[in-house]
PDB file of C-alpha atoms in Angstrom:
ATOM      1  CA  MET A 255     177.845  51.815 103.235  1.00  0.00           C
ATOM      2  CA  ALA A 256     180.685  51.169 105.694  1.00  0.00           C
ATOM      3  CA  ALA A 257     183.210  52.057 102.972  1.00  0.00           C
ATOM      4  CA  LEU A 258     181.279  55.219 102.252  1.00  0.00           C
ATOM      5  CA  ARG A 259     181.328  56.204 105.907  1.00  0.00           C
ATOM      6  CA  ARG A 260     185.077  55.633 106.074  1.00  0.00           C
ATOM      7  CA  ILE A 261     185.667  57.771 103.017  1.00  0.00           C
ATOM      8  CA  THR A 262     183.442  60.548 104.492  1.00  0.00           C
ATOM      9  CA  THR A 263     185.405  60.394 107.753  1.00  0.00           C
ATOM     10  CA  CYS A 264     188.672  60.579 105.916  1.00  0.00           C
ATOM     11  CA  PHE A 265     187.592  63.720 104.082  1.00  0.00           C
ATOM     12  CA  ARG A 266     186.620  65.316 107.365  1.00  0.00           C
ATOM     13  CA  ILE A 267     190.030  64.486 108.784  1.00  0.00           C
ATOM     14  CA  LEU A 268     191.694  65.930 105.709  1.00  0.00           C
ATOM     15  CA  ARG A 269     189.709  69.182 105.975  1.00  0.00           C
ATOM     16  CA  SER A 270     190.482  69.468 109.656  1.00  0.00           C
ATOM     17  CA  SER A 271     194.153  68.754 109.042  1.00  0.00           C
ATOM     18  CA  ASN A 272     194.264  71.287 106.260  1.00  0.00           C
ATOM     19  CA  ARG A 273     192.742  74.035 108.483  1.00  0.00           C
ATOM     20  CA  VAL A 274     195.222  73.297 111.264  1.00  0.00           C
ATOM     21  CA  LEU A 275     198.114  73.291 108.775  1.00  0.00           C
ATOM     22  CA  ILE A 276     197.122  76.693 107.349  1.00  0.00           C
ATOM     23  CA  SER A 277     196.512  78.301 110.725  1.00  0.00           C
ATOM     24  CA  SER A 278     199.641  76.806 112.360  1.00  0.00           C
ATOM     25  CA  ARG A 279     202.872  78.829 112.573  1.00  0.00           C
ATOM     26  CA  LYS A 280     204.952  75.693 113.096  1.00  0.00           C
ATOM     27  CA  PRO A 281     206.869  74.084 110.343  1.00  0.00           C
ATOM     28  CA  ALA A 282     204.608  72.256 108.014  1.00  0.00           C
ATOM     29  CA  GLY A 283     206.667  69.090 107.693  1.00  0.00           C
ATOM     30  CA  LYS A 284     204.858  67.154 110.420  1.00  0.00           C
ATOM     31  CA  TRP A 285     201.402  68.123 109.151  1.00  0.00           C
ATOM     32  CA  THR A 286     202.429  67.356 105.575  1.00  0.00           C
ATOM     33  CA  ASN A 287     203.251  63.787 106.642  1.00  0.00           C
ATOM     34  CA  ILE A 288     199.844  63.526 108.405  1.00  0.00           C
ATOM     35  CA  LEU A 289     198.158  64.693 105.217  1.00  0.00           C
ATOM     36  CA  TYR A 290     200.036  62.129 103.040  1.00  0.00           C
ATOM     37  CA  THR A 291     199.139  59.400 105.525  1.00  0.00           C
ATOM     38  CA  GLY A 292     195.477  60.390 105.351  1.00  0.00           C
ATOM     39  CA  ILE A 293     195.523  60.438 101.583  1.00  0.00           C
ATOM     40  CA  SER A 294     197.118  57.023 101.443  1.00  0.00           C
ATOM     41  CA  SER A 295     194.537  55.632 103.837  1.00  0.00           C
ATOM     42  CA  LEU A 296     191.739  57.191 101.791  1.00  0.00           C
ATOM     43  CA  THR A 297     193.074  55.753  98.589  1.00  0.00           C
ATOM     44  CA  VAL A 298     193.216  52.241 100.033  1.00  0.00           C
ATOM     45  CA  GLY A 299     189.902  52.492 101.714  1.00  0.00           C
ATOM     46  CA  ALA A 300     188.143  53.627  98.542  1.00  0.00           C
ATOM     47  CA  GLY A 301     189.442  50.545  96.766  1.00  0.00           C
ATOM     48  CA  LEU A 302     191.811  52.261  94.309  1.00  0.00           C
ATOM     49  CA  CYS A 303     194.771  50.195  95.297  1.00  0.00           C
ATOM     50  CA  ALA A 304     194.850  46.563  96.194  1.00  0.00           C
ATOM     51  CA  ILE A 305     197.967  46.831  98.381  1.00  0.00           C
ATOM     52  CA  PRO A 306     198.456  49.416 101.216  1.00  0.00           C
ATOM     53  CA  PHE A 307     201.227  51.917 100.610  1.00  0.00           C
ATOM     54  CA  LYS A 308     203.072  50.910 103.758  1.00  0.00           C
ATOM     55  CA  GLN A 309     203.477  47.408 102.347  1.00  0.00           C
ATOM     56  CA  ALA A 310     204.162  48.611  98.810  1.00  0.00           C
ATOM     57  CA  ASP A 311     207.286  50.436 100.037  1.00  0.00           C
ATOM     58  CA  SER A 312     208.898  47.078 100.830  1.00  0.00           C
ATOM     59  CA  LEU A 313     207.845  45.282  97.594  1.00  0.00           C
ATOM     60  CA  SER A 314     209.395  45.733  94.158  1.00  0.00           C
ATOM     61  CA  HIS A 315     207.388  45.972  90.968  1.00  0.00           C
ATOM     62  CA  ASP A 316     208.650  42.537  89.925  1.00  0.00           C
ATOM     63  CA  SER A 317     207.340  41.014  93.139  1.00  0.00           C
ATOM     64  CA  LEU A 318     203.940  42.630  92.735  1.00  0.00           C
ATOM     65  CA  VAL A 319     203.757  41.469  89.126  1.00  0.00           C
ATOM     66  CA  ARG A 320     204.581  37.930  90.169  1.00  0.00           C
ATOM     67  CA  ARG A 321     201.884  38.002  92.835  1.00  0.00           C
ATOM     68  CA  ALA A 322     199.343  39.271  90.246  1.00  0.00           C
ATOM     69  CA  ALA A 323     200.362  36.602  87.807  1.00  0.00           C
ATOM     70  CA  SER A 324     199.847  33.910  90.397  1.00  0.00           C
ATOM     71  CA  LEU A 325     196.382  35.216  91.104  1.00  0.00           C
ATOM     72  CA  VAL A 326     195.579  35.029  87.398  1.00  0.00           C
ATOM     73  CA  THR A 327     196.754  31.429  87.154  1.00  0.00           C
ATOM     74  CA  ASP A 328     194.645  30.523  90.191  1.00  0.00           C
ATOM     75  CA  SER A 329     191.506  32.053  88.838  1.00  0.00           C
ATOM     76  CA  SER A 330     192.004  30.693  85.298  1.00  0.00           C
ATOM     77  CA  SER A 331     192.683  27.188  86.786  1.00  0.00           C
ATOM     78  CA  THR A 332     189.354  27.432  88.664  1.00  0.00           C
ATOM     79  CA  PHE A 333     187.608  28.416  85.426  1.00  0.00           C
ATOM     80  CA  LEU A 334     189.176  25.484  83.608  1.00  0.00           C
ATOM     81  CA  SER A 335     188.241  23.063  86.380  1.00  0.00           C
ATOM     82  CA  GLN A 336     184.574  24.107  86.284  1.00  0.00           C
ATOM     83  CA  ALA A 337     184.435  24.082  82.451  1.00  0.00           C
ATOM     84  CA  THR A 338     185.984  20.630  82.345  1.00  0.00           C
ATOM     85  CA  LEU A 339     183.548  19.223  84.908  1.00  0.00           C
ATOM     86  CA  ALA A 340     180.578  20.646  82.981  1.00  0.00           C
ATOM     87  CA  LEU A 341     181.845  19.283  79.655  1.00  0.00           C
ATOM     88  CA  ILE A 342     182.532  15.816  81.075  1.00  0.00           C
ATOM     89  CA  ASP A 343     179.012  15.682  82.616  1.00  0.00           C
ATOM     90  CA  ALA A 344     177.486  16.799  79.333  1.00  0.00           C
ATOM     91  CA  ILE A 345     179.370  14.162  77.381  1.00  0.00           C
ATOM     92  CA  THR A 346     178.320  11.503  79.870  1.00  0.00           C
ATOM     93  CA  GLU A 347     174.701  12.483  79.617  1.00  0.00           C
ATOM     94  CA  TYR A 348     174.907  12.492  75.786  1.00  0.00           C
ATOM     95  CA  SER A 349     176.396   9.025  75.755  1.00  0.00           C
ATOM     96  CA  LYS A 350     173.655   7.752  78.030  1.00  0.00           C
ATOM     97  CA  ALA A 351     171.021   9.244  75.815  1.00  0.00           C
ATOM     98  CA  VAL A 352     172.580   7.633  72.685  1.00  0.00           C
ATOM     99  CA  HIS A 353     172.709   4.230  74.369  1.00  0.00           C
ATOM    100  CA  THR A 354     169.063   4.519  75.378  1.00  0.00           C
ATOM    101  CA  LEU A 355     168.186   5.324  71.771  1.00  0.00           C
ATOM    102  CA  ILE A 356     170.201   2.374  70.523  1.00  0.00           C
ATOM    103  CA  ALA A 357     168.394  -0.002  72.921  1.00  0.00           C
ATOM    104  CA  LEU A 358     164.999   1.296  71.776  1.00  0.00           C
ATOM    105  CA  GLN A 359     165.779   0.910  68.130  1.00  0.00           C
ATOM    106  CA  ARG A 360     167.189  -2.547  68.685  1.00  0.00           C
ATOM    107  CA  ARG A 361     164.098  -3.684  70.485  1.00  0.00           C
ATOM    108  CA  TYR A 362     161.915  -2.253  67.708  1.00  0.00           C
ATOM    109  CA  LEU A 363     163.911  -4.079  65.052  1.00  0.00           C
ATOM    110  CA  GLU A 364     163.685  -7.383  66.989  1.00  0.00           C
ATOM    111  CA  ALA A 365     159.889  -7.041  67.168  1.00  0.00           C
ATOM    112  CA  LEU A 366     159.476  -5.880  63.551  1.00  0.00           C
ATOM    113  CA  GLY A 367     156.613  -7.666  61.927  1.00  0.00           C
ATOM    114  CA  LYS A 368     155.179  -8.867  65.270  1.00  0.00           C
ATOM    115  CA  LEU A 369     153.626  -5.587  66.368  1.00  0.00           C
ATOM    116  CA  THR A 370     150.217  -4.213  65.871  1.00  0.00           C
ATOM    117  CA  GLN A 371     149.897  -0.798  64.240  1.00  0.00           C
ATOM    118  CA  THR A 372     149.037   0.756  67.595  1.00  0.00           C
ATOM    119  CA  GLU A 373     152.081  -0.782  69.334  1.00  0.00           C
ATOM    120  CA  GLU A 374     154.358   0.274  66.502  1.00  0.00           C
ATOM    121  CA  ASP A 375     153.056   3.885  66.658  1.00  0.00           C
ATOM    122  CA  LYS A 376     153.733   3.984  70.422  1.00  0.00           C
ATOM    123  CA  ILE A 377     157.253   2.688  70.049  1.00  0.00           C
ATOM    124  CA  TRP A 378     157.995   5.221  67.321  1.00  0.00           C
ATOM    125  CA  GLN A 379     156.720   8.027  69.573  1.00  0.00           C
ATOM    126  CA  VAL A 380     159.217   7.022  72.228  1.00  0.00           C
ATOM    127  CA  ILE A 381     162.033   6.669  69.665  1.00  0.00           C
ATOM    128  CA  ILE A 382     161.316  10.131  68.218  1.00  0.00           C
ATOM    129  CA  ALA A 383     161.304  11.650  71.698  1.00  0.00           C
ATOM    130  CA  GLN A 384     164.608   9.997  72.512  1.00  0.00           C
ATOM    131  CA  ARG A 385     166.157  11.256  69.313  1.00  0.00           C
ATOM    132  CA  SER A 386     165.144  14.737  70.319  1.00  0.00           C
ATOM    133  CA  GLU A 387     166.818  14.129  73.727  1.00  0.00           C
ATOM    134  CA  VAL A 388     170.014  13.059  71.946  1.00  0.00           C
ATOM    135  CA  ASP A 389     169.978  16.216  69.846  1.00  0.00           C
ATOM    136  CA  ASP A 390     169.509  18.413  72.930  1.00  0.00           C
ATOM    137  CA  ARG A 391     172.395  16.663  74.739  1.00  0.00           C
ATOM    138  CA  GLN A 392     174.605  17.099  71.699  1.00  0.00           C
ATOM    139  CA  ASP A 393     173.874  20.804  71.553  1.00  0.00           C
ATOM    140  CA  GLU A 394     174.728  21.027  75.260  1.00  0.00           C
ATOM    141  CA  CYS A 395     178.102  19.290  74.612  1.00  0.00           C
ATOM    142  CA  LYS A 396     178.897  21.758  71.871  1.00  0.00           C
ATOM    143  CA  ARG A 397     178.090  24.713  74.141  1.00  0.00           C
ATOM    144  CA  TYR A 398     180.211  23.450  77.037  1.00  0.00           C
ATOM    145  CA  GLU A 399     182.975  22.410  74.636  1.00  0.00           C
ATOM    146  CA  SER A 400     183.181  26.003  73.325  1.00  0.00           C
ATOM    147  CA  THR A 401     183.506  27.334  76.893  1.00  0.00           C
ATOM    148  CA  TRP A 402     186.098  24.670  77.681  1.00  0.00           C
ATOM    149  CA  PHE A 403     188.270  25.667  74.719  1.00  0.00           C
ATOM    150  CA  ILE A 404     188.161  29.260  75.875  1.00  0.00           C
ATOM    151  CA  ALA A 405     189.211  28.135  79.438  1.00  0.00           C
ATOM    152  CA  VAL A 406     192.155  26.170  78.016  1.00  0.00           C
ATOM    153  CA  LYS A 407     193.360  29.132  75.946  1.00  0.00           C
ATOM    154  CA  LEU A 408     192.942  31.415  78.992  1.00  0.00           C
ATOM    155  CA  CYS A 409     195.107  29.028  81.121  1.00  0.00           C
ATOM    156  CA  GLU A 410     197.743  28.832  78.430  1.00  0.00           C
ATOM    157  CA  THR A 411     197.951  32.628  78.323  1.00  0.00           C
ATOM    158  CA  ALA A 412     198.071  32.769  82.119  1.00  0.00           C
ATOM    159  CA  ALA A 413     200.846  30.164  82.205  1.00  0.00           C
ATOM    160  CA  GLU A 414     202.909  32.163  79.661  1.00  0.00           C
ATOM    161  CA  ALA A 415     202.367  35.383  81.689  1.00  0.00           C
ATOM    162  CA  ALA A 416     203.410  33.692  84.879  1.00  0.00           C
ATOM    163  CA  ARG A 417     206.534  32.218  83.291  1.00  0.00           C
ATOM    164  CA  THR A 418     207.500  35.613  81.778  1.00  0.00           C
ATOM    165  CA  SER A 419     206.989  37.414  85.131  1.00  0.00           C
ATOM    166  CA  GLY A 420     209.116  34.852  86.977  1.00  0.00           C
ATOM    167  CA  ALA A 421     206.328  32.961  88.727  1.00  0.00           C
ATOM    168  CA  GLU A 422     207.670  29.648  87.644  1.00  0.00           C
ATOM    169  CA  HIS A 423     205.757  27.564  90.162  1.00  0.00           C
ATOM    170  CA  ALA A 424     202.437  29.097  89.221  1.00  0.00           C
ATOM    171  CA  SER A 425     203.298  28.581  85.505  1.00  0.00           C
ATOM    172  CA  ILE A 426     204.086  24.892  86.068  1.00  0.00           C
ATOM    173  CA  THR A 427     200.955  24.384  88.158  1.00  0.00           C
ATOM    174  CA  VAL A 428     198.548  25.815  85.532  1.00  0.00           C
ATOM    175  CA  ALA A 429     200.336  23.884  82.753  1.00  0.00           C
ATOM    176  CA  THR A 430     199.807  20.673  84.768  1.00  0.00           C
ATOM    177  CA  ASN A 431     196.152  21.562  85.201  1.00  0.00           C
ATOM    178  CA  ILE A 432     195.752  21.972  81.478  1.00  0.00           C
ATOM    179  CA  GLN A 433     197.240  18.521  80.816  1.00  0.00           C
ATOM    180  CA  VAL A 434     194.914  16.922  83.419  1.00  0.00           C
ATOM    181  CA  ALA A 435     191.893  18.602  81.851  1.00  0.00           C
ATOM    182  CA  LEU A 436     192.910  17.498  78.366  1.00  0.00           C
ATOM    183  CA  SER A 437     193.334  13.935  79.514  1.00  0.00           C
ATOM    184  CA  GLN A 438     189.995  13.877  81.348  1.00  0.00           C
ATOM    185  CA  VAL A 439     188.049  15.267  78.388  1.00  0.00           C
ATOM    186  CA  GLU A 440     189.812  12.901  75.992  1.00  0.00           C
ATOM    187  CA  GLU A 441     188.712   9.904  78.109  1.00  0.00           C
ATOM    188  CA  ALA A 442     185.101  11.203  78.214  1.00  0.00           C
ATOM    189  CA  GLN A 443     185.118  11.797  74.450  1.00  0.00           C
ATOM    190  CA  LYS A 444     186.079   8.121  73.858  1.00  0.00           C
ATOM    191  CA  LEU A 445     182.783   7.138  75.475  1.00  0.00           C
ATOM    192  CA  SER A 446     180.805   9.489  73.182  1.00  0.00           C
ATOM    193  CA  LYS A 447     182.670   8.309  70.104  1.00  0.00           C
ATOM    194  CA  ASP A 448     181.970   4.746  70.974  1.00  0.00           C
ATOM    195  CA  ALA A 449     178.284   5.547  71.448  1.00  0.00           C
ATOM    196  CA  ASP A 450     178.193   7.403  68.091  1.00  0.00           C
ATOM    197  CA  LYS A 451     179.803   4.396  66.375  1.00  0.00           C
ATOM    198  CA  LYS A 452     177.166   2.019  67.824  1.00  0.00           C
ATOM    199  CA  LEU A 453     174.413   4.452  66.779  1.00  0.00           C
ATOM    200  CA  ILE A 454     175.687   4.351  63.180  1.00  0.00           C
ATOM    201  CA  GLU A 455     175.752   0.546  63.305  1.00  0.00           C
ATOM    202  CA  ILE A 456     172.154   0.333  64.544  1.00  0.00           C
ATOM    203  CA  LYS A 457     171.030   2.767  61.838  1.00  0.00           C
ATOM    204  CA  VAL A 458     172.665   0.515  59.166  1.00  0.00           C
ATOM    205  CA  MET A 459     170.922  -2.469  60.786  1.00  0.00           C
ATOM    206  CA  GLU A 460     167.640  -0.631  60.744  1.00  0.00           C
ATOM    207  CA  VAL A 461     167.913   0.081  57.013  1.00  0.00           C
ATOM    208  CA  GLU A 462     168.763  -3.576  56.309  1.00  0.00           C
ATOM    209  CA  LYS A 463     165.957  -4.902  58.517  1.00  0.00           C
ATOM    210  CA  MET A 464     163.414  -2.548  57.021  1.00  0.00           C
ATOM    211  CA  ALA A 465     164.438  -3.636  53.501  1.00  0.00           C
ATOM    212  CA  GLN A 466     164.146  -7.272  54.452  1.00  0.00           C
ATOM    213  CA  HIS A 467     160.771  -6.623  56.032  1.00  0.00           C
ATOM    214  CA  VAL A 468     159.417  -4.811  52.962  1.00  0.00           C
ATOM    215  CA  ALA A 469     160.768  -7.614  50.670  1.00  0.00           C
ATOM    216  CA  SER A 470     159.031 -10.192  52.908  1.00  0.00           C
ATOM    217  CA  LEU A 471     155.793  -8.365  52.742  1.00  0.00           C
ATOM    218  CA  GLN A 472     156.098  -8.120  48.962  1.00  0.00           C
ATOM    219  CA  ASN A 473     156.748 -11.851  48.722  1.00  0.00           C
ATOM    220  CA  ASP A 474     153.752 -12.656  50.885  1.00  0.00           C
ATOM    221  CA  SER A 475     151.613 -10.441  48.669  1.00  0.00           C
ATOM    222  CA  ASP A 476     152.838 -12.159  45.512  1.00  0.00           C
ATOM    223  CA  GLU A 477     152.204 -15.619  46.984  1.00  0.00           C
ATOM    224  CA  GLU A 478     148.648 -14.660  47.867  1.00  0.00           C
ATOM    225  CA  GLU A 479     148.010 -13.364  44.321  1.00  0.00           C
ATOM    226  CA  VAL A 480     149.283 -16.480  42.523  1.00  0.00           C
ATOM    227  CA  PRO A 481     146.414 -18.851  43.418  1.00  0.00           C
ATOM    228  CA  GLU A 482     143.843 -16.221  42.377  1.00  0.00           C
ATOM    229  CA  ALA A 483     145.509 -15.765  38.935  1.00  0.00           C
ATOM    230  CA  TYR A 484     145.720 -19.550  38.537  1.00  0.00           C
ATOM    231  CA  LEU A 485     141.996 -19.869  39.276  1.00  0.00           C
ATOM    232  CA  ARG A 486     141.114 -17.202  36.783  1.00  0.00           C
ATOM    233  CA  GLU A 487     143.076 -19.070  34.081  1.00  0.00           C
ATOM    234  CA  ASP A 488     141.014 -22.223  34.811  1.00  0.00           C
TER     235      ASP A 488
END
């Protein structure tokens, strides 16, 4: 509303200046300058130009482009920083969920054959819920990873634009930010890869344990049937 009031005031000044200019018999040079000044103020006040004309007169196009390129690198670096933080947090939560699942499955395998049917059903409900949690965390990682890749590409483009426009410091800064982000994400991904490796190992162990358990039950069943067969032969 304040900007609208300023624009309305400027238009009133322009109309008033125009009437004075038309009715005046003096040379129009002075009033022409006043009109140009009013138009410049109106343009800046309306938000059509980011830099006032009085300052623009002392700045070259190269200087303005370098300033704009620096702003782009700053904003893209902020985007990358936030995307990196979100991705690292997502990877960390995924790793925690995987390790929790591994612990649950290991405890189940250690108690295999010692549980009642009710206890086994309860444990499996917890395991299934934790597997769902792992899947959700993995989907979250993929979503943030996609955003992070976009942020990296954006920073690379901003760094190239800054270098081309002569803003070397801004280009070097955003390039350094990219390297830091890559390093941080790489370290976080090591944790998730280690968790995935352990999850695969526990799944293999689960298959082996279940096979041994089934074989043991089968042997017990055979041993129970032998005496009955022997008695029938007698």
